[in-house]
PDB file of C-alpha atoms in Angstrom:
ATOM      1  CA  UNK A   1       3.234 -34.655 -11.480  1.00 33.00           C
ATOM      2  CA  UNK A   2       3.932 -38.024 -13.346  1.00 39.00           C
ATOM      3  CA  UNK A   3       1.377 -38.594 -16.473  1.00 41.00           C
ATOM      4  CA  UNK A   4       0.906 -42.232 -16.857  1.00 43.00           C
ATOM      5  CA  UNK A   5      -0.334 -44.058 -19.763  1.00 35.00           C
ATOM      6  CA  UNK A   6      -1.100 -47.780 -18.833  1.00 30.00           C
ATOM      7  CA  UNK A   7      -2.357 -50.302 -21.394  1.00 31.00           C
ATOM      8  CA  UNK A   8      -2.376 -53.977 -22.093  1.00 27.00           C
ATOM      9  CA  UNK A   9       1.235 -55.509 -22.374  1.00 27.00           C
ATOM     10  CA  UNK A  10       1.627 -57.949 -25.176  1.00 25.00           C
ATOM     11  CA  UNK A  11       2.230 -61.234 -23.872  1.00 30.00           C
ATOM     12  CA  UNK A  12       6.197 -62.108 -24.789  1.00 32.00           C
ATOM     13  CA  UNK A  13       7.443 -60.318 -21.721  1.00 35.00           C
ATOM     14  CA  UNK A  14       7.146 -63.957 -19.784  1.00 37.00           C
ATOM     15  CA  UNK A  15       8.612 -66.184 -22.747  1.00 40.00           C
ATOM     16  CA  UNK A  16      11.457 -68.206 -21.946  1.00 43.00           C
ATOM     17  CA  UNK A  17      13.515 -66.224 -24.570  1.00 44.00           C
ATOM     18  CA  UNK A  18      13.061 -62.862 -22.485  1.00 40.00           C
ATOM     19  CA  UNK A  19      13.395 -64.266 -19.020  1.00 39.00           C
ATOM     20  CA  UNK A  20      17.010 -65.846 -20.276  1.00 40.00           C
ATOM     21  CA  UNK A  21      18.130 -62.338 -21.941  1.00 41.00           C
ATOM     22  CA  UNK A  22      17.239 -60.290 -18.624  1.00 43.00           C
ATOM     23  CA  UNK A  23      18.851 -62.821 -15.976  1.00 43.00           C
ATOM     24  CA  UNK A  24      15.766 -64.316 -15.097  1.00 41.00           C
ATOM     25  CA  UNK A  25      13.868 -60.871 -14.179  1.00 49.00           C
ATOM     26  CA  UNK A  26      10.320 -60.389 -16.883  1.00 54.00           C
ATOM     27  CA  UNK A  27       9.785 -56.489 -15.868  1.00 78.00           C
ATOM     28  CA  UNK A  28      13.131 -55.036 -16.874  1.00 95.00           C
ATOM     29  CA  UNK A  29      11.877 -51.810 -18.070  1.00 98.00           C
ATOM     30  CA  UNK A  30      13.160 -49.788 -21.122  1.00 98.00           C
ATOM     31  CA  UNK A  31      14.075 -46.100 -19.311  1.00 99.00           C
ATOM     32  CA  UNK A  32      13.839 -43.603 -22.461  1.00 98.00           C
ATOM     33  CA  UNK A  33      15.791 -39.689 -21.818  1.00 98.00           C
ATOM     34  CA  UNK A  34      13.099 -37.617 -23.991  1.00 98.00           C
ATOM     35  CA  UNK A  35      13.396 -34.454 -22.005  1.00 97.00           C
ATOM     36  CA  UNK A  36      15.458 -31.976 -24.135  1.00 93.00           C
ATOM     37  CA  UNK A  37      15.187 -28.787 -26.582  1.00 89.00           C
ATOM     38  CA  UNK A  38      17.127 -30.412 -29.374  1.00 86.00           C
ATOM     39  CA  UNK A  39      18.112 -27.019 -30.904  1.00 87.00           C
ATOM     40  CA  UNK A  40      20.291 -28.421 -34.056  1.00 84.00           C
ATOM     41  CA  UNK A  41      17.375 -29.911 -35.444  1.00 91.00           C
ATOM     42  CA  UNK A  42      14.432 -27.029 -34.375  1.00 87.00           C
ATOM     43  CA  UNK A  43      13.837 -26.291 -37.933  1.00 86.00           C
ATOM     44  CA  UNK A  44      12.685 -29.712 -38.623  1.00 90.00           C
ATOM     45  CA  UNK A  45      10.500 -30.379 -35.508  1.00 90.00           C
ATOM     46  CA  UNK A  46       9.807 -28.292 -32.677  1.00 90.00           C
ATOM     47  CA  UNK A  47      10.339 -31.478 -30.268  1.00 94.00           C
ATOM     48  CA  UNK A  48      13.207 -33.697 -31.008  1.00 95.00           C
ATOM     49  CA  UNK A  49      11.538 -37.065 -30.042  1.00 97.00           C
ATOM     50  CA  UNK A  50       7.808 -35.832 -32.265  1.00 97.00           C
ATOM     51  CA  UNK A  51      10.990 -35.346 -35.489  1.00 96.00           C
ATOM     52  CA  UNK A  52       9.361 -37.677 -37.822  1.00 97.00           C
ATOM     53  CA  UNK A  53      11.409 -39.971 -40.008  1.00 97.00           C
ATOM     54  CA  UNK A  54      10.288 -40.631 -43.498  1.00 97.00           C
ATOM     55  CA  UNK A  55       6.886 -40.486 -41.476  1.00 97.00           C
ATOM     56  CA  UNK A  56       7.961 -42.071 -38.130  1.00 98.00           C
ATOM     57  CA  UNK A  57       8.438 -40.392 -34.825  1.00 98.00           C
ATOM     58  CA  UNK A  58      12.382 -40.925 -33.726  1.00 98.00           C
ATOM     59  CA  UNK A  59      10.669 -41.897 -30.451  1.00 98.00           C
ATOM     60  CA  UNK A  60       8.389 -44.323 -31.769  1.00 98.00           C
ATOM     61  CA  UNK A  61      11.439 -45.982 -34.056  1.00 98.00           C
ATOM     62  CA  UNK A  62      13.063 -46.144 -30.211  1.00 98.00           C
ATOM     63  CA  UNK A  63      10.494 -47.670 -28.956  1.00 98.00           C
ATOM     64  CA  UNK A  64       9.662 -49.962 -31.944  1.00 98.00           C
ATOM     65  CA  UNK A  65      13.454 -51.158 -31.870  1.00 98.00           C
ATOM     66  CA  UNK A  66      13.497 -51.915 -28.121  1.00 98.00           C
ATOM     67  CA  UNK A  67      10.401 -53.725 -27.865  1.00 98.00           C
ATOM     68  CA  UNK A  68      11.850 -55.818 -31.337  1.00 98.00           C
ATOM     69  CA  UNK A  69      15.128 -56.067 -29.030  1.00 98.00           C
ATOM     70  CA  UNK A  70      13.433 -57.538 -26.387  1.00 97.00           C
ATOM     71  CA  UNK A  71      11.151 -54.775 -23.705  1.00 98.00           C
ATOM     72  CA  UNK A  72       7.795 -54.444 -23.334  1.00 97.00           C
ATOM     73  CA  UNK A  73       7.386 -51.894 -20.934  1.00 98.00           C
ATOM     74  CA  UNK A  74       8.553 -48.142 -20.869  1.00 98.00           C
ATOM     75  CA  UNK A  75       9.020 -45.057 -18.952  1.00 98.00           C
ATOM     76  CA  UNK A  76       9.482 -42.247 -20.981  1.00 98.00           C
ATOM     77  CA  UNK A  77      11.042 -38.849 -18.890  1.00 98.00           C
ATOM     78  CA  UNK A  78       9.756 -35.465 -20.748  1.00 98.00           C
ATOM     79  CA  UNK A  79      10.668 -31.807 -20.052  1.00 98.00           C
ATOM     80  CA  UNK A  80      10.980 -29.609 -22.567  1.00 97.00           C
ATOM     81  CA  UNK A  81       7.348 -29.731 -24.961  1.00 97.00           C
ATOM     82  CA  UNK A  82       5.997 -32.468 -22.282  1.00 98.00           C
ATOM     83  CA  UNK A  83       2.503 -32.576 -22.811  1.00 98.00           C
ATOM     84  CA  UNK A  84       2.909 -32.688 -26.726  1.00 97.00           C
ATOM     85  CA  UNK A  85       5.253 -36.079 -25.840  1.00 98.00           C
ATOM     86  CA  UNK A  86       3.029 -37.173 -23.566  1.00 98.00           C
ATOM     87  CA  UNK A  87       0.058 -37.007 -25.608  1.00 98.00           C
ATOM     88  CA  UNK A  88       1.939 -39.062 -28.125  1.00 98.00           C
ATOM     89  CA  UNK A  89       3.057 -41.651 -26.378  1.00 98.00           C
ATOM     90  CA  UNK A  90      -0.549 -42.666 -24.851  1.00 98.00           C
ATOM     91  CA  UNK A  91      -2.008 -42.484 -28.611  1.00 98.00           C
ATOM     92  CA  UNK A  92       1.552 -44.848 -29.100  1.00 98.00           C
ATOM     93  CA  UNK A  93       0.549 -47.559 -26.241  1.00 98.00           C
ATOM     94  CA  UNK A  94      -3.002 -47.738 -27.388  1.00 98.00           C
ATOM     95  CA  UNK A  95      -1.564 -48.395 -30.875  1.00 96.00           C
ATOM     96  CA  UNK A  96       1.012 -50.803 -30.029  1.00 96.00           C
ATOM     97  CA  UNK A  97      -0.853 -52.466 -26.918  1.00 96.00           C
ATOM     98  CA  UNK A  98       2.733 -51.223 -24.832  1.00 97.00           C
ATOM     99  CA  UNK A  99       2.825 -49.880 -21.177  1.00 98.00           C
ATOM    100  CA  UNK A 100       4.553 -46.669 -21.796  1.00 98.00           C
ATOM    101  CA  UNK A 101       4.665 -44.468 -18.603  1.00 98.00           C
ATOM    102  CA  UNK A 102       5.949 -41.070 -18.088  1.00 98.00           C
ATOM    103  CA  UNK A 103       7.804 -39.099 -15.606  1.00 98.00           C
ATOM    104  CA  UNK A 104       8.661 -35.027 -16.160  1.00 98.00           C
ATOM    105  CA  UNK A 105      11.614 -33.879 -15.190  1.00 98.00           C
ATOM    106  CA  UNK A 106      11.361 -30.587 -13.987  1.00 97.00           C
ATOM    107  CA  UNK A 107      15.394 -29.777 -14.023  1.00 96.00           C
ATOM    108  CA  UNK A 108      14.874 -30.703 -17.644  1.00 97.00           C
ATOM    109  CA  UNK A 109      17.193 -28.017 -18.927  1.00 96.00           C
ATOM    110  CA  UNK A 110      19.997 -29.427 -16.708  1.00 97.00           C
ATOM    111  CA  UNK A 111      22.393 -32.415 -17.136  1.00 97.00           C
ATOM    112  CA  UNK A 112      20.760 -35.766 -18.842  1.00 97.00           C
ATOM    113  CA  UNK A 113      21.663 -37.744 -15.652  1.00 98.00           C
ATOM    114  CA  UNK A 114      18.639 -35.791 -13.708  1.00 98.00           C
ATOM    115  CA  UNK A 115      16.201 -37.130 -16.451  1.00 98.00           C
ATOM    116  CA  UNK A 116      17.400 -40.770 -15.512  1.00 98.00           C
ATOM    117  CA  UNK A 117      17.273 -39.877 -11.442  1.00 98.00           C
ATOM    118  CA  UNK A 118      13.790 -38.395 -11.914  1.00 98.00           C
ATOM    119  CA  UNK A 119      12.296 -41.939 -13.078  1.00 98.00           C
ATOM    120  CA  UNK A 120      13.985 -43.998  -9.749  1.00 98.00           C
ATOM    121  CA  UNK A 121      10.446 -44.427  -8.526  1.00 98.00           C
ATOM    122  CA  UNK A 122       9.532 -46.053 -11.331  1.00 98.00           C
ATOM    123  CA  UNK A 123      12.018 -48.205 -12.248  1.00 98.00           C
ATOM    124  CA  UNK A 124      13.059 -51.863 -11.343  1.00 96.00           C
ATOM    125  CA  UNK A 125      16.697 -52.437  -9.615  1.00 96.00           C
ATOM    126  CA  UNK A 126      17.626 -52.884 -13.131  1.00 97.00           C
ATOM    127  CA  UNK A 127      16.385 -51.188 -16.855  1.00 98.00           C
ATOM    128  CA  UNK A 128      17.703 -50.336 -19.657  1.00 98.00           C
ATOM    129  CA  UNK A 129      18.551 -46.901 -20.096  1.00 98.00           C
ATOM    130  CA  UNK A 130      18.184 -45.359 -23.578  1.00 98.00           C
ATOM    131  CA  UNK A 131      18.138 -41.830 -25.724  1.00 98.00           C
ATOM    132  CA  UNK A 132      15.195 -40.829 -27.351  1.00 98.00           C
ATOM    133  CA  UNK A 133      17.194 -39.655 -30.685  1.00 96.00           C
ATOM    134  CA  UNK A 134      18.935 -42.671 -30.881  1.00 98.00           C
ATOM    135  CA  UNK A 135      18.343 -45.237 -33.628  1.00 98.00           C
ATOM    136  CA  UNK A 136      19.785 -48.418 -33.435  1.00 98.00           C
ATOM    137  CA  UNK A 137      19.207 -52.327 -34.421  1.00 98.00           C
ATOM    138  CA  UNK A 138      17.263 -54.221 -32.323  1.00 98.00           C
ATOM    139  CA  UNK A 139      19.955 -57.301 -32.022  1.00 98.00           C
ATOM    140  CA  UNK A 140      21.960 -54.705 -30.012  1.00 98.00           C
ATOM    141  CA  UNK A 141      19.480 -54.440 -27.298  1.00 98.00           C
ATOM    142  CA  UNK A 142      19.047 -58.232 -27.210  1.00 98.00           C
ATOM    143  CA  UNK A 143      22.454 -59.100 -27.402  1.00 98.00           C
ATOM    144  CA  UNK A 144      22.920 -56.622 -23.980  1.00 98.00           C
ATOM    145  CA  UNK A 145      20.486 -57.989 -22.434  1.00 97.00           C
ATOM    146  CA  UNK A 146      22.054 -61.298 -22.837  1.00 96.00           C
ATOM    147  CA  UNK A 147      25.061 -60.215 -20.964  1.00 95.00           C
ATOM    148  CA  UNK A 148      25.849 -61.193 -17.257  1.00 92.00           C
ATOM    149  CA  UNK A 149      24.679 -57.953 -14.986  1.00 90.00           C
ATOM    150  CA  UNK A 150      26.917 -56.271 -12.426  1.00 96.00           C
ATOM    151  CA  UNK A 151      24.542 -55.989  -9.677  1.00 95.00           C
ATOM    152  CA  UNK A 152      26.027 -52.846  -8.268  1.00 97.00           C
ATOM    153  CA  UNK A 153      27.034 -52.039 -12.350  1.00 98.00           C
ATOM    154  CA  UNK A 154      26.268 -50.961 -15.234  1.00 98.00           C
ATOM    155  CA  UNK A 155      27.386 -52.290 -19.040  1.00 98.00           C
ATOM    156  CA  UNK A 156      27.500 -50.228 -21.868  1.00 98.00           C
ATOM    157  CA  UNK A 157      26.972 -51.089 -25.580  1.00 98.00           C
ATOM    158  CA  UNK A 158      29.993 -49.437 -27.560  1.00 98.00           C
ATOM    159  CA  UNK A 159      31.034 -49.244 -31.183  1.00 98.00           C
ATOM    160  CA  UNK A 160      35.047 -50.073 -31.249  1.00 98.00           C
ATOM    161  CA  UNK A 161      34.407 -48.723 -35.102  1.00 98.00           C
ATOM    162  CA  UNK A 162      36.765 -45.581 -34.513  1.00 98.00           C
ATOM    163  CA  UNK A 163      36.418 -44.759 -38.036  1.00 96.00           C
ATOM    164  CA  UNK A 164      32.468 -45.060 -38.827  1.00 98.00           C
ATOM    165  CA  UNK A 165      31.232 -42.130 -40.888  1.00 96.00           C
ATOM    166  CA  UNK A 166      28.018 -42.205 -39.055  1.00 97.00           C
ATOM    167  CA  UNK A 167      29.704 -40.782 -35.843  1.00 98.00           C
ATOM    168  CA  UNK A 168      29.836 -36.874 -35.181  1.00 97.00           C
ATOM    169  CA  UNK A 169      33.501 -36.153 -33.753  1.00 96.00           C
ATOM    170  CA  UNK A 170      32.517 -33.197 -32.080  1.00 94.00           C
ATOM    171  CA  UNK A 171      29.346 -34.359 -29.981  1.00 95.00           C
ATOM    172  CA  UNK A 172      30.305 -38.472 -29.802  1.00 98.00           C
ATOM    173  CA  UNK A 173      30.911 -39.808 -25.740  1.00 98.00           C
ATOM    174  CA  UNK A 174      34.200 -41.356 -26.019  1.00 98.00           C
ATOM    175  CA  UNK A 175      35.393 -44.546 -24.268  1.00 98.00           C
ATOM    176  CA  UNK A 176      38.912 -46.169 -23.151  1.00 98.00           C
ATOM    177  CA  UNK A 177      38.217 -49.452 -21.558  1.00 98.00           C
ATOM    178  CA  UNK A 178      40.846 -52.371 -20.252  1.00 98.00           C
ATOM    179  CA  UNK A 179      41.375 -55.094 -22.280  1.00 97.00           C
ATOM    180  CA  UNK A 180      38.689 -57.127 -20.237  1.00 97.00           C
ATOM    181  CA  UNK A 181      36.164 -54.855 -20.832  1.00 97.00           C
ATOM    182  CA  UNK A 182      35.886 -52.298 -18.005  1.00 98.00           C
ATOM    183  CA  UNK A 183      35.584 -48.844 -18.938  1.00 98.00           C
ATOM    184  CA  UNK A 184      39.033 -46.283 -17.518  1.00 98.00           C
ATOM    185  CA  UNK A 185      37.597 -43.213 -18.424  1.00 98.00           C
ATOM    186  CA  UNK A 186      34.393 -41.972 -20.227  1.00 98.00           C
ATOM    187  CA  UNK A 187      33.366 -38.416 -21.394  1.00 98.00           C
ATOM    188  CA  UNK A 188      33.451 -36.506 -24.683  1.00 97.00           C
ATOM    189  CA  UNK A 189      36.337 -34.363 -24.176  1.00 94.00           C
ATOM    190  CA  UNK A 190      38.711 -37.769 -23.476  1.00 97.00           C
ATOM    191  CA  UNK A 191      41.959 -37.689 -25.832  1.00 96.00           C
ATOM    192  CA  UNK A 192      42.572 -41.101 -24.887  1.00 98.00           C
ATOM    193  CA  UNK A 193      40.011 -43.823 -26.086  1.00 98.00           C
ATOM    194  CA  UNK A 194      39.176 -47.149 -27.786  1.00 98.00           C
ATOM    195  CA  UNK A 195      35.574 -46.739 -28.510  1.00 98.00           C
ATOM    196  CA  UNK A 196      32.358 -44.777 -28.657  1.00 98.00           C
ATOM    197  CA  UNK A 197      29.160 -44.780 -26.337  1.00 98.00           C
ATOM    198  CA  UNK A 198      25.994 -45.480 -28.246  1.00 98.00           C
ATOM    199  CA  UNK A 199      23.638 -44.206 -25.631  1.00 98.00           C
ATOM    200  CA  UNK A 200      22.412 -47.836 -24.796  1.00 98.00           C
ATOM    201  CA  UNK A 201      22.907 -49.057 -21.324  1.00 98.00           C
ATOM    202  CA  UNK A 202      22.006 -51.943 -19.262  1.00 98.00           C
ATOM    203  CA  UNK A 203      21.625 -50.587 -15.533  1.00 98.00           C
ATOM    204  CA  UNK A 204      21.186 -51.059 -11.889  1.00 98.00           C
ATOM    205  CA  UNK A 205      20.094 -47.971  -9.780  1.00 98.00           C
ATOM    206  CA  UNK A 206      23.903 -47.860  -8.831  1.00 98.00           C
ATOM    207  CA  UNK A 207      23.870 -45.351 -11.495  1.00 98.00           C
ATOM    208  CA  UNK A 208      21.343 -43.079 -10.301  1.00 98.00           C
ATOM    209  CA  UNK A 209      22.891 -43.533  -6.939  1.00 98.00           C
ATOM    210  CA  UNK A 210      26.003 -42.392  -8.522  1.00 98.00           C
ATOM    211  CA  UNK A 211      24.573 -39.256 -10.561  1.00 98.00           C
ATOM    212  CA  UNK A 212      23.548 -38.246  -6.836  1.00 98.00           C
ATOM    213  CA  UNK A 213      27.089 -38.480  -6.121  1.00 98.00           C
ATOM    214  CA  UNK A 214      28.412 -37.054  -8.692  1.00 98.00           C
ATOM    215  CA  UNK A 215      25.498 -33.936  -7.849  1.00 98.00           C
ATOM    216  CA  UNK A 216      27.015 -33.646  -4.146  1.00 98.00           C
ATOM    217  CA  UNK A 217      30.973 -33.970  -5.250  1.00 97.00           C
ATOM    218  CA  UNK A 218      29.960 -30.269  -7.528  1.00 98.00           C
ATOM    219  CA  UNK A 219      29.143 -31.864 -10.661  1.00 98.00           C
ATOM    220  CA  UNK A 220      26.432 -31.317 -13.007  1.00 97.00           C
ATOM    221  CA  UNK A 221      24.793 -34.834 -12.235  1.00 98.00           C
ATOM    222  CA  UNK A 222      25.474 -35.962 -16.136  1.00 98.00           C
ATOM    223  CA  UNK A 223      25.005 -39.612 -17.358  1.00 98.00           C
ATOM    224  CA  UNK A 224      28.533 -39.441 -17.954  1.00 98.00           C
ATOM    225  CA  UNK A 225      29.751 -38.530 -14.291  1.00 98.00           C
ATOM    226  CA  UNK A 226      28.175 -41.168 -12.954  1.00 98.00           C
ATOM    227  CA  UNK A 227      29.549 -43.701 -15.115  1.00 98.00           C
ATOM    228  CA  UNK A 228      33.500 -42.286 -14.236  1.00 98.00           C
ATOM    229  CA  UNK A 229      32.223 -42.590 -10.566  1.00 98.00           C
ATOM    230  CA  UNK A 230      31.146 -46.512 -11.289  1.00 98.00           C
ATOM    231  CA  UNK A 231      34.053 -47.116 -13.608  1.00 98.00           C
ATOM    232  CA  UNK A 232      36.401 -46.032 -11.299  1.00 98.00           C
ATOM    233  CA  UNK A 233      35.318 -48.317  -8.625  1.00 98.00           C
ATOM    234  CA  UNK A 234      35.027 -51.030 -11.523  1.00 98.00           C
ATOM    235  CA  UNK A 235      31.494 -50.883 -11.452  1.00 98.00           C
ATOM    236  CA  UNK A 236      30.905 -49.642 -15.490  1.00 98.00           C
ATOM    237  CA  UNK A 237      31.877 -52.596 -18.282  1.00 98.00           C
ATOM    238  CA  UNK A 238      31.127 -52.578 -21.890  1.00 98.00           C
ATOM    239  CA  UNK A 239      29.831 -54.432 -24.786  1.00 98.00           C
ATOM    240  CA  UNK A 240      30.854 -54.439 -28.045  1.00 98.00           C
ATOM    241  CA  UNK A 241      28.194 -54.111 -30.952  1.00 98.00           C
ATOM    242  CA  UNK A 242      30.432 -55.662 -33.638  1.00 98.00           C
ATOM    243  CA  UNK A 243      28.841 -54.043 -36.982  1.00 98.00           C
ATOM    244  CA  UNK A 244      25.386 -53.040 -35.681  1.00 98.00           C
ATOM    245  CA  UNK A 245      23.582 -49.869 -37.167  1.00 98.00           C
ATOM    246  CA  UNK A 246      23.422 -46.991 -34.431  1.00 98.00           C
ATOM    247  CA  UNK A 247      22.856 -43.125 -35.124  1.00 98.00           C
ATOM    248  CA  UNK A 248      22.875 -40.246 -32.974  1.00 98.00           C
ATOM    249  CA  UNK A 249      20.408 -37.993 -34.268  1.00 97.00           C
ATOM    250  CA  UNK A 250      21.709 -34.663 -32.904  1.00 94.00           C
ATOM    251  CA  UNK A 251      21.945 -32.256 -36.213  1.00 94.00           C
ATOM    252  CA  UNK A 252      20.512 -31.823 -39.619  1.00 94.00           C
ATOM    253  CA  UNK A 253      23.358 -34.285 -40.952  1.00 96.00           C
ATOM    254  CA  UNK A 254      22.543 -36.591 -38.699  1.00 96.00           C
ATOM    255  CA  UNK A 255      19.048 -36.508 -39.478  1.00 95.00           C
ATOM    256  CA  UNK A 256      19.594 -36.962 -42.902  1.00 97.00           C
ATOM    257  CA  UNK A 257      21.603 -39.871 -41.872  1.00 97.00           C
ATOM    258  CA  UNK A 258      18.395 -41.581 -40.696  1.00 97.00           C
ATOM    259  CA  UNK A 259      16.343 -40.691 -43.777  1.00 97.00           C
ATOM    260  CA  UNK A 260      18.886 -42.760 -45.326  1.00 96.00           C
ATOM    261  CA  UNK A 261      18.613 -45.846 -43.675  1.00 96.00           C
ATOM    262  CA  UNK A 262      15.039 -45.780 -42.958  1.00 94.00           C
ATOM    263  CA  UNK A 263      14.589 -45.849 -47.092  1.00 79.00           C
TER     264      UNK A 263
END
């Protein structure tokens, strides 16, 4: 069953500012995948999003950045050490006066698209979808969420940085997009590519329509099979970040990474 956490939301959801950003709509909620092991980094924290940073939770830096960038409510999907998430995050909303709900995802050992088709009940025709182990500046999320929304779409925030040291090689999603900003072909295995997903994603349920899909055609029902299935119907765009800090915080290095810039 779902564990929800409601609480007071603070009032700049209805400003003029955040109705402008989100195309007019004031509930655009911030959809947050926190529902794997994160085995690279067990040695530092037994859950991935509870890993603290220089004292901070790398969930509650998510959260913290998003609502900077622009979101006041959240649904958080947990699997793997739910409870111990879940008990978190309602001690978070109390503290920060945010609606954070959660959703478990049961098939939480399975693809990372599940985690995102497990919320659909609780989500809006469009969120944004984010990672809970990646850190990023808020002016990322708000400059997304200033962009012009595919209905039937999704865009994508990318780094066209090919060489920033930040980036792991061997785990990064790579991107090739068209020169007006559709995305060709996504995945991590891609030879061919221009740019790198950053795990931030402005969305309409087309995506979890197309993870279904992409479940039914024999594939795992990843994030990144439903994007091909949107891109190649021209449904999946991007937007570039320009010199924005974002880190993946998948490994030890990584992790150290965000010690680093949290100093």
């Amino acid at each position: 069953m779902a564990n929800k956490t409601r609480a007071a939301t603070i009032g700049v959801g209805d400003s003029d500012e955040t109705l402008r950003m989100t195309g007019g709509e004031a509930n655009v909620k911030g959809l947050i995948v926190a529902a794997g092991q994160g085995l690279r980094i067990r040695d530092i924290a037994l859950s991935k999003p509870l890993a603290e940073v220089r004292g901070v939770a790398l969930i509650e830096r998510v959260i913290d950045s998003a609502h900077a960038g622009g979101l006041n409510e959240f649904v958080v999907v947990t699997g793997y050490e739910a409870e111990r998430v879940e008990a978190f995050l309602q001690d978070l909303s109390a503290r920060r006066g945010l609606t954070i709900d959660t959703v478990r995802n049961p098939d939480w050992r399975k693809s990372n698209g599940l985690s995102v088709a497990a919320a659909e009940a609780a989500l809006g025709e469009r969120f944004v979808l984010m990672m809970s182990d990646h850190l990023f500046d808020p002016e990322i999320l708000s400059g997304l969420l200033a962009q012009a929304a595919d209905p039937e779409g999704v865009t994508l925030a990318v780094d066209r940085r090919l060489q920033n040291d930040l980036v792991d090689m061997e785990d990064v999603t790579r991107v090739a997009t068209t020169a007006d900003g559709r995305i060709v072909r996504i995945g991590k295995l891609i030879e061919t590519y221009d740019c790198f997903d950053t795990g931030i994603f402005l969305a309409s349920k087309a995506l979890i329509r197309a993870v279904h899909e992409d479940v039914a055609n024999g594939g795992s029902g990843g994030i990144s099979g439903g994007m091909q299935l949107l891109a190649d119907r021209g449904h999946a765009h991007v937007w570039d970040i320009g010199d924005r800090f974002w880190l993946d915080v998948d490994d030890k290095v990584a992790f150290g990474h965000a010690e680093q810039a949290a100093a």
